[in-house]
């Protein structure tokens, strides 16, 4: 192993350790960053009826040691962590460590079951491609990537809501809430595993056609190797490339668990962190966020170790890469999907914008669909269609602004890959929900905080893409020739390098915008984004869940719009025009994990 490689890996480890320390430090000083009195927050969490007199607040400060400086409190807490003491809850007074271990055990059990669902679904989605490729009958790229991509685009909280409504409320097959036995595990595991299985299934389905076109496959087949042997070798060939993405899927399970545990009232570490953030229970929040971030870091490290071993001694110091995924055929049906989705969204949003979203009508609570209220009303008698139409501006408009900011940051940092690499790697491993919890604790719940949280985790994939394009363009023969004839560096940058980067990264950013909108909706669903009475889709879904039996359309309509948005993003990603530039959805997903100095299949 070369010294450069050792230094690079050491730099990545130091960057991740530094970022983890920064996250813990930020959590430690949240009460002071937010500008709220932590003693008041603790007093209200303990007893809502107690009067917050100066004497009572001073008593809380003395009890918890809040008179010390933030740095002093943080130092004391870190010293306790090294001794295995995570402190005591500011709200209940109980030790934090048992609560964190209990929640962590529940979350690990849930994530283990979700991982089983993920692998089974991924195998089912790519089985057709594996069989046909091994037999030599694969034509026109992968077999069934559209369904996999549709599943991959679904946010966990939306899948959880649909499963809760259909399988629990309507059919009564599974319990809707709680954590008391194996039957309570089924729906949360499905909610986490289905989107993750879609991601892995699509990645494998996209990568395998390029493997089956390599020369060794034809040689093995002509030598009499069976289809099973070829299929096994092809999977081993593609696994090292995809293992970092598997680690990223595990990180996604960690973040998605927060929303899923909230929907199904599962007492896991994600729900513990969310409740601690709401009550400003600082020691419990510190320990919970630390556990969540460590889960993601361990998952990524295990994936890296597995990839290192799969590559073998001969390839450990070399980059294992595959050709660009083979583009599938584009028929009239596939081209019609984005048009239909766009028309549906335009009609619903346009019609809803003509109605009043905040008008209350107590006499029309839970009204059925009618000409006056085409999609019925919610628990306060507000028109559902009006709120969905006006919520599009809150959901999609803010996502467009976040997308623009992420694009500008990515293009700038793409020309400075060194300083940004460590930060990008760490930000890439932080789920939006965790960032939302931290930002909401500082700024308070709201659309601004949710936008900042999504922006913080949205720029690294775009920056990785931009950096790869910058390096590729700078190494091109025509740029080398321009330098040789004495062209000014600024002229080369503005006339050749920047145009080669700006266009593809812009298309990449637009393709990611629906995902940003879904992330915004996820934070709104958890109460970390837009606040009532704002007509934001995630917030609408959360408000309607308690009344889903009486007014199912109030919950299903924003969920359906999120599904249409996901379908629109997926259909755009699979069009051949996008694939030429970004290697289709495979190139986009791959760039989420690629280091800032590596190629991303652009």
XYZ file of C-alpha atoms in Angstrom:
602
model
C 0.000 0.000 0.000
C 1.478 3.339 -1.005
C 2.287 6.115 1.421
C -0.032 8.449 -0.432
C -2.889 6.010 0.048
C -2.116 5.753 3.770
C -2.031 9.528 4.106
C -5.307 9.889 2.203
C -7.051 7.323 4.378
C -5.633 8.894 7.526
C -6.909 12.265 6.325
C -10.386 10.888 5.758
C -10.418 9.282 9.216
C -9.233 12.519 10.836
C -11.843 14.509 8.925
C -14.623 12.170 10.023
C -13.399 12.206 13.623
C -13.212 15.994 13.577
C -16.678 16.305 12.088
C -18.069 13.889 14.689
C -16.478 15.960 17.442
C -17.958 19.105 15.882
C -21.434 17.533 15.810
C -21.179 16.520 19.465
C -19.924 19.989 20.406
C -22.785 21.653 18.532
C -25.272 19.407 20.320
C -23.625 20.252 23.632
C -24.167 23.988 23.242
C -27.620 23.824 21.619
C -29.435 25.600 24.469
C -27.067 28.540 24.204
C -27.074 28.599 20.414
C -30.855 28.684 20.373
C -31.022 31.689 22.663
C -33.542 29.974 24.943
C -33.055 29.519 28.673
C -32.256 25.803 29.209
C -33.520 26.015 32.774
C -36.911 27.202 31.492
C -37.041 24.396 28.934
C -36.243 21.783 31.579
C -38.777 23.228 34.006
C -41.544 23.154 31.399
C -40.624 19.615 30.374
C -40.842 18.447 33.986
C -44.098 20.164 34.820
C -46.190 22.335 32.538
C -48.204 23.666 35.495
C -45.298 24.946 37.593
C -44.818 28.704 37.497
C -41.376 29.639 36.073
C -40.432 31.988 38.906
C -36.837 33.257 39.238
C -36.408 31.072 42.323
C -37.566 27.940 40.488
C -35.328 28.651 37.514
C -32.330 29.302 39.758
C -32.979 26.012 41.553
C -32.902 24.150 38.222
C -29.664 25.884 37.197
C -27.946 24.898 40.465
C -29.224 21.325 40.246
C -27.997 20.784 36.684
C -24.860 22.891 36.874
C -26.071 25.293 34.210
C -24.164 28.164 35.783
C -20.984 26.786 34.237
C -19.849 27.888 30.791
C -20.940 25.883 27.737
C -17.352 24.748 27.217
C -17.154 23.572 30.821
C -20.375 21.585 30.565
C -19.261 20.040 27.291
C -15.889 19.088 28.756
C -17.518 17.465 31.777
C -19.870 15.500 29.520
C -17.074 14.257 27.258
C -15.077 13.212 30.303
C -18.073 11.220 31.500
C -18.420 9.565 28.090
C -14.848 8.315 28.305
C -15.721 6.792 31.694
C -18.921 5.238 30.344
C -21.138 7.807 32.085
C -23.485 9.696 29.745
C -25.013 11.726 32.553
C -28.591 12.018 33.729
C -31.682 13.169 31.899
C -32.575 16.767 32.608
C -36.268 15.898 32.426
C -36.682 12.600 34.264
C -33.468 12.544 36.271
C -32.777 8.969 35.167
C -29.409 7.822 33.861
C -29.037 8.363 30.127
C -26.989 5.270 29.285
C -29.741 2.679 29.966
C -32.247 4.682 27.906
C -29.810 4.996 25.009
C -28.861 1.306 25.114
C -32.537 0.313 25.215
C -33.412 2.554 22.270
C -30.317 1.434 20.396
C -31.255 -2.226 20.864
C -34.734 -1.585 19.474
C -33.356 0.360 16.500
C -30.737 -2.287 15.716
C -33.412 -4.987 15.801
C -35.592 -2.922 13.480
C -32.708 -2.129 11.144
C -31.673 -5.804 11.064
C -35.169 -6.835 9.996
C -35.234 -3.963 7.482
C -31.896 -5.118 6.070
C -33.361 -8.579 5.468
C -36.270 -6.973 3.586
C -33.781 -4.810 1.664
C -31.673 -7.745 0.489
C -34.679 -9.892 -0.436
C -36.261 -7.083 -2.441
C -32.957 -6.189 -4.131
C -32.470 -9.831 -5.151
C -35.985 -9.981 -6.557
C -35.561 -6.764 -8.531
C -32.295 -7.792 -10.203
C -33.047 -11.532 -10.578
C -34.276 -11.189 -14.171
C -31.139 -9.337 -15.240
C -28.882 -11.884 -13.510
C -30.596 -14.867 -15.123
C -30.764 -13.402 -18.631
C -27.220 -12.043 -18.463
C -25.803 -15.362 -17.308
C -27.610 -17.154 -20.116
C -26.496 -14.628 -22.723
C -30.028 -13.499 -23.584
C -29.876 -10.001 -22.057
C -30.650 -7.349 -24.650
C -31.146 -3.601 -24.324
C -29.747 -3.074 -20.850
C -31.287 -4.005 -17.528
C -34.592 -5.693 -17.212
C -36.743 -3.931 -14.670
C -35.067 -0.817 -13.361
C -38.158 1.388 -13.528
C -39.948 -0.311 -10.646
C -36.776 -0.359 -8.568
C -36.183 3.335 -9.180
C -39.775 4.125 -8.207
C -39.315 2.320 -4.898
C -35.963 4.027 -4.342
C -37.542 7.466 -4.693
C -40.124 6.891 -1.951
C -39.375 8.449 1.452
C -39.658 6.090 4.406
C -42.290 8.152 6.206
C -44.580 7.990 3.159
C -44.202 4.212 2.845
C -44.869 3.907 6.578
C -48.032 5.995 6.271
C -49.354 3.962 3.336
C -48.652 0.669 5.115
C -50.314 1.958 8.271
C -53.452 3.030 6.410
C -53.804 -0.033 4.166
C -52.486 -2.987 6.162
C -53.398 -1.811 9.641
C -56.371 0.574 9.521
C -58.237 -0.821 6.509
C -57.322 -4.517 6.540
C -56.413 -4.939 10.210
C -53.619 -7.414 9.475
C -50.993 -5.834 11.724
C -51.053 -3.647 14.860
C -50.656 0.058 14.054
C -48.516 1.149 16.992
C -46.223 -0.142 19.701
C -43.377 -2.590 20.156
C -44.615 -5.716 21.898
C -43.894 -8.655 19.612
C -42.856 -9.882 16.160
C -46.111 -8.638 14.571
C -45.224 -5.085 15.588
C -41.928 -5.434 13.704
C -43.398 -6.199 10.273
C -44.713 -2.808 9.153
C -41.724 -0.728 10.367
C -39.299 -3.183 8.737
C -41.209 -2.990 5.448
C -41.316 0.820 5.620
C -37.524 0.975 5.975
C -36.636 -1.953 3.750
C -38.733 -1.206 0.661
C -37.023 2.102 -0.334
C -33.588 0.737 0.582
C -34.248 -2.423 -1.440
C -35.258 -0.256 -4.376
C -31.943 1.611 -4.191
C -29.821 -1.546 -4.066
C -31.924 -3.344 -6.637
C -31.603 -0.459 -9.073
C -27.852 -0.147 -8.497
C -27.224 -3.830 -9.188
C -29.690 -3.858 -12.092
C -27.896 -0.903 -13.691
C -24.373 -2.263 -13.163
C -24.840 -5.879 -14.245
C -25.411 -5.305 -18.003
C -21.981 -3.676 -18.308
C -20.434 -6.657 -16.507
C -22.126 -9.186 -18.771
C -20.728 -7.361 -21.831
C -17.135 -7.757 -20.656
C -14.950 -10.157 -22.662
C -14.360 -12.664 -19.878
C -18.083 -13.520 -19.786
C -18.011 -14.637 -23.429
C -14.819 -16.623 -22.820
C -16.308 -18.384 -19.793
C -19.508 -19.159 -21.666
C -17.612 -20.591 -24.652
C -15.517 -22.694 -22.262
C -18.650 -24.411 -21.007
C -19.137 -22.639 -17.697
C -22.686 -22.923 -16.410
C -25.024 -19.957 -16.043
C -24.824 -20.274 -12.266
C -21.036 -19.947 -12.256
C -21.151 -16.911 -14.550
C -23.898 -15.269 -12.472
C -21.911 -15.796 -9.262
C -18.753 -14.327 -10.832
C -20.676 -11.332 -12.214
C -22.142 -10.549 -8.812
C -18.696 -10.779 -7.223
C -17.382 -8.479 -9.963
C -19.975 -5.823 -9.261
C -20.115 -6.029 -5.462
C -16.898 -4.083 -4.666
C -18.192 -1.108 -6.629
C -21.545 -1.195 -4.859
C -20.418 -1.897 -1.291
C -19.883 1.815 -0.498
C -23.467 2.360 -1.649
C -24.600 -0.427 0.682
C -22.956 1.504 3.503
C -24.838 4.581 2.345
C -28.080 2.582 2.402
C -27.336 1.664 6.012
C -26.887 5.362 6.764
C -30.254 5.961 5.104
C -31.808 3.312 7.327
C -30.437 5.182 10.339
C -32.038 8.468 9.277
C -35.243 6.870 8.017
C -35.660 5.067 11.329
C -36.418 8.405 13.012
C -39.533 8.964 10.893
C -40.622 5.318 10.904
C -40.245 5.028 14.679
C -42.345 8.165 15.036
C -45.125 6.851 12.773
C -45.375 3.484 14.523
C -44.531 4.737 18.050
C -41.468 2.475 18.216
C -39.255 3.294 21.246
C -36.011 3.370 19.255
C -33.011 5.661 19.337
C -34.359 7.888 16.543
C -37.609 8.645 18.345
C -35.615 9.156 21.551
C -33.447 11.780 19.835
C -36.475 13.569 18.404
C -38.259 13.706 21.768
C -35.084 14.857 23.502
C -34.654 17.671 20.980
C -38.234 18.834 21.528
C -37.811 18.943 25.326
C -34.188 20.192 25.204
C -33.056 17.228 27.287
C -29.419 17.948 26.453
C -27.644 14.845 27.860
C -30.155 12.478 26.271
C -30.005 14.366 22.944
C -26.196 14.310 22.951
C -26.061 10.573 23.563
C -28.796 9.776 21.046
C -27.239 11.809 18.219
C -23.840 10.338 19.051
C -25.317 6.832 18.763
C -27.020 7.639 15.443
C -23.898 9.138 13.890
C -21.765 6.248 15.129
C -24.215 3.799 13.566
C -23.720 5.438 10.188
C -19.944 5.626 10.619
C -19.680 1.950 11.613
C -21.847 0.906 8.670
C -19.660 2.846 6.240
C -16.472 1.446 7.761
C -17.730 -2.146 7.582
C -18.655 -1.643 3.927
C -15.179 -0.264 3.212
C -13.518 -3.257 4.930
C -15.700 -5.703 3.001
C -14.846 -3.970 -0.284
C -11.142 -4.069 0.595
C -11.293 -7.832 1.123
C -13.390 -8.511 -1.968
C -10.943 -6.685 -4.213
C -8.126 -8.995 -3.223
C -4.392 -8.286 -2.876
C -3.944 -7.538 -6.569
C -6.546 -4.838 -6.773
C -6.509 -3.164 -3.357
C -4.338 -0.309 -4.547
C -6.115 0.085 -7.883
C -9.423 1.681 -8.701
C -12.067 -0.855 -9.630
C -14.418 0.678 -12.148
C -17.080 -0.444 -14.529
C -18.129 0.925 -17.902
C -21.097 3.243 -17.940
C -24.386 1.388 -17.451
C -25.975 0.214 -20.677
C -28.823 2.521 -21.630
C -32.184 0.836 -21.860
C -34.628 1.328 -24.647
C -36.933 4.313 -24.473
C -40.405 3.606 -25.758
C -43.477 5.800 -26.052
C -44.806 4.577 -22.692
C -41.630 5.527 -20.831
C -41.583 8.939 -22.498
C -45.243 9.476 -21.655
C -44.818 8.891 -17.905
C -43.176 12.254 -17.072
C -45.721 14.048 -19.255
C -48.645 12.419 -17.455
C -47.103 13.103 -14.027
C -46.470 16.743 -14.927
C -50.041 17.164 -16.195
C -51.514 15.618 -13.032
C -49.449 17.901 -10.805
C -50.277 20.962 -12.892
C -54.029 20.259 -12.804
C -54.165 19.537 -9.061
C -51.926 22.446 -8.094
C -53.591 24.890 -10.500
C -57.094 23.973 -9.321
C -56.043 24.148 -5.668
C -54.506 27.593 -6.081
C -57.944 28.936 -7.009
C -59.328 27.931 -3.594
C -58.758 29.243 -0.072
C -56.420 26.980 1.996
C -56.881 28.569 5.449
C -60.661 29.032 5.568
C -62.151 27.171 8.555
C -65.601 25.630 8.402
C -66.508 23.743 11.581
C -69.759 22.522 10.032
C -67.864 20.845 7.176
C -65.305 18.903 9.233
C -64.321 15.573 7.607
C -66.659 16.302 4.684
C -66.730 13.788 1.835
C -65.692 14.859 -1.683
C -68.223 17.156 -3.359
C -68.275 19.903 -5.958
C -67.616 22.479 -3.230
C -64.755 20.404 -1.815
C -63.488 18.060 -4.575
C -61.178 16.156 -2.212
C -63.115 16.693 1.006
C -62.016 18.576 4.087
C -59.702 17.955 7.036
C -60.293 17.971 10.798
C -60.770 21.771 10.839
C -63.025 21.933 7.791
C -60.281 23.254 5.500
C -60.426 22.289 1.843
C -57.891 19.519 1.114
C -57.465 20.400 -2.575
C -56.768 24.038 -1.711
C -54.144 23.079 0.852
C -52.471 20.641 -1.538
C -52.332 23.276 -4.288
C -50.910 25.982 -2.065
C -48.611 23.446 -0.396
C -46.865 22.869 -3.714
C -45.335 26.341 -3.446
C -44.167 25.646 0.105
C -42.771 22.223 -0.816
C -41.450 22.635 -4.351
C -40.624 26.345 -4.219
C -38.385 25.991 -1.184
C -36.801 22.878 -2.702
C -35.958 24.889 -5.827
C -34.196 27.514 -3.700
C -32.259 24.854 -1.806
C -31.342 23.221 -5.110
C -29.954 26.505 -6.465
C -27.880 27.151 -3.339
C -26.511 23.594 -3.368
C -25.612 23.954 -7.040
C -23.660 27.179 -6.501
C -21.792 25.716 -3.513
C -21.004 22.523 -5.444
C -19.598 24.328 -8.482
C -17.405 26.568 -6.317
C -16.104 23.707 -4.173
C -15.663 21.497 -7.223
C -12.629 23.632 -8.107
C -11.254 23.186 -4.545
C -11.550 19.429 -3.959
C -8.830 19.176 -1.311
C -10.209 21.443 1.430
C -13.779 20.271 0.879
C -13.219 16.508 0.712
C -13.304 15.730 4.443
C -16.321 17.909 5.103
C -18.127 16.471 2.088
C -17.513 12.876 3.181
C -18.906 13.595 6.648
C -21.872 15.625 5.429
C -22.632 12.801 3.004
C -22.986 10.401 5.942
C -25.407 12.582 7.956
C -29.083 11.867 7.227
C -31.268 14.945 6.606
C -33.394 14.090 9.641
C -30.404 14.314 11.989
C -29.371 17.622 10.434
C -32.985 18.766 10.801
C -33.009 17.908 14.506
C -29.842 19.916 15.102
C -30.867 22.938 13.030
C -34.386 22.978 14.472
C -32.929 22.928 17.978
C -30.893 26.032 17.115
C -33.322 28.050 14.997
C -36.569 26.454 16.098
C -38.883 24.409 13.866
C -39.743 26.146 10.625
C -39.280 26.255 6.886
C -36.011 28.209 7.165
C -34.422 25.662 9.498
C -35.603 22.756 7.351
C -34.180 24.439 4.237
C -30.807 24.909 5.894
C -30.799 21.295 7.096
C -31.539 19.908 3.625
C -28.971 22.232 2.034
C -26.304 21.057 4.475
C -26.604 17.474 3.221
C -27.444 18.188 -0.443
C -24.277 19.817 -1.775
C -21.723 16.952 -1.300
C -23.037 14.729 -4.150
C -23.108 17.692 -6.520
C -19.647 18.787 -5.388
C -18.314 15.263 -6.014
C -19.742 15.378 -9.539
C -18.319 18.842 -10.169
C -14.858 17.873 -8.876
C -14.761 14.796 -11.103
C -15.720 16.855 -14.157
C -13.130 19.515 -13.314
C -10.384 16.908 -13.120
C -11.542 15.218 -16.299
C -11.687 18.493 -18.234
C -8.325 19.749 -16.967
C -6.720 16.493 -18.106
C -8.283 16.662 -21.573
C -5.946 16.922 -24.559
C -7.382 20.197 -25.871
C -6.905 21.903 -22.474
C -3.316 20.654 -22.333
C -2.763 22.066 -25.820
C -4.193 25.422 -24.757
C -1.757 25.580 -21.860
C 1.101 24.663 -24.188
C 0.395 27.591 -26.509
C 0.261 30.001 -23.582
C -3.464 30.596 -23.122
C -4.197 32.464 -19.867
C -5.461 30.224 -17.024
C -8.468 32.485 -16.452
C -9.482 32.209 -20.115
C -9.171 28.407 -20.014
C -11.221 28.329 -16.835
C -14.067 30.532 -18.078
C -14.229 29.330 -21.703
C -13.514 25.604 -21.371
C -13.525 24.186 -17.822
C -16.500 26.029 -16.348
C -18.882 25.360 -19.292
C -17.954 21.660 -19.190
C -18.879 21.531 -15.490
C -21.822 23.906 -15.158
C -24.218 22.156 -17.551
C -23.935 18.534 -16.341
C -23.968 19.557 -12.668
C -27.028 21.731 -13.296
C -28.862 18.761 -14.816
C -27.748 16.640 -11.878
C -29.064 19.278 -9.454
C -32.439 19.490 -11.218
C -32.718 15.712 -11.077
C -32.078 15.845 -7.328
C -34.625 18.598 -6.676
C -37.583 16.200 -6.148
C -35.480 14.353 -3.573
C -34.854 17.639 -1.795
C -38.598 18.321 -1.830
C -39.223 14.879 -0.313
C -36.602 15.603 2.363
C -38.369 18.883 3.159
C -41.669 17.015 3.410
C -40.050 14.461 5.713
C -38.902 17.198 8.091
C -42.353 18.787 7.947
C -43.907 15.421 8.791
C -41.697 15.174 11.898
C -42.616 18.694 13.011
C -39.157 20.074 12.216
C -40.176 22.022 9.108
C -43.099 24.294 8.319
C -45.463 24.866 11.234
C -49.286 24.982 11.356
C -51.332 26.301 9.669
C -48.929 26.233 6.695
C -50.222 23.960 3.885
C -46.999 21.950 3.501
C -47.396 18.390 2.240
C -45.427 16.622 4.969
C -47.137 18.644 7.672
C -50.553 17.939 6.122
C -49.807 14.222 6.201
C -48.778 14.357 9.860
C -51.857 16.373 10.852
C -54.223 13.972 9.073
C -52.855 10.681 10.413
C -54.843 10.738 13.697
C -58.081 11.084 11.681
C -57.244 8.762 8.816
C -60.277 6.524 9.447
C -62.728 9.433 9.263
C -61.089 11.388 6.434
C -58.690 9.129 4.502
C -58.402 11.557 1.573
C -56.916 14.211 3.850
C -53.919 11.921 4.417
C -53.885 10.126 1.077
C -53.939 13.256 -1.110
C -50.621 14.795 0.035
C -49.174 11.285 0.031
C -50.380 10.773 -3.537
C -48.807 14.059 -4.616
C -45.506 12.967 -3.107
C -45.828 9.709 -5.058
C -46.467 11.621 -8.286
C -43.436 13.793 -7.535
C -41.299 10.681 -6.996
C -42.613 9.137 -10.226
C -41.788 12.326 -12.116
C -38.213 12.311 -10.786
C -37.751 8.634 -11.631
C -39.174 8.955 -15.142
C -36.927 11.924 -15.889
C -33.887 10.056 -14.592
C -34.478 7.107 -16.915
C -34.838 9.141 -20.105
C -31.982 8.557 -22.504
C -31.066 12.243 -22.760
C -30.279 12.394 -19.054
C -28.355 9.139 -19.208
C -25.876 10.482 -21.768
C -24.650 13.051 -19.332
C -25.137 11.559 -15.906
C -25.066 7.815 -16.617
C -28.723 7.660 -15.717
C -29.893 7.165 -12.168
C -26.899 4.929 -11.484
C -24.496 7.792 -11.994
C -26.589 10.066 -9.796
C -26.867 7.594 -6.935
C -23.235 6.586 -7.219
C -22.108 10.189 -6.834
C -23.780 10.359 -3.437
C -20.983 8.252 -2.010
C -18.048 8.885 -4.352
C -15.181 10.773 -2.704
C -14.661 14.279 -3.947
C -11.580 13.193 -5.917
C -13.140 10.210 -7.662
C -15.163 9.948 -10.825
C -18.896 9.636 -10.608
C -19.743 8.114 -13.912
C -20.426 11.419 -15.596
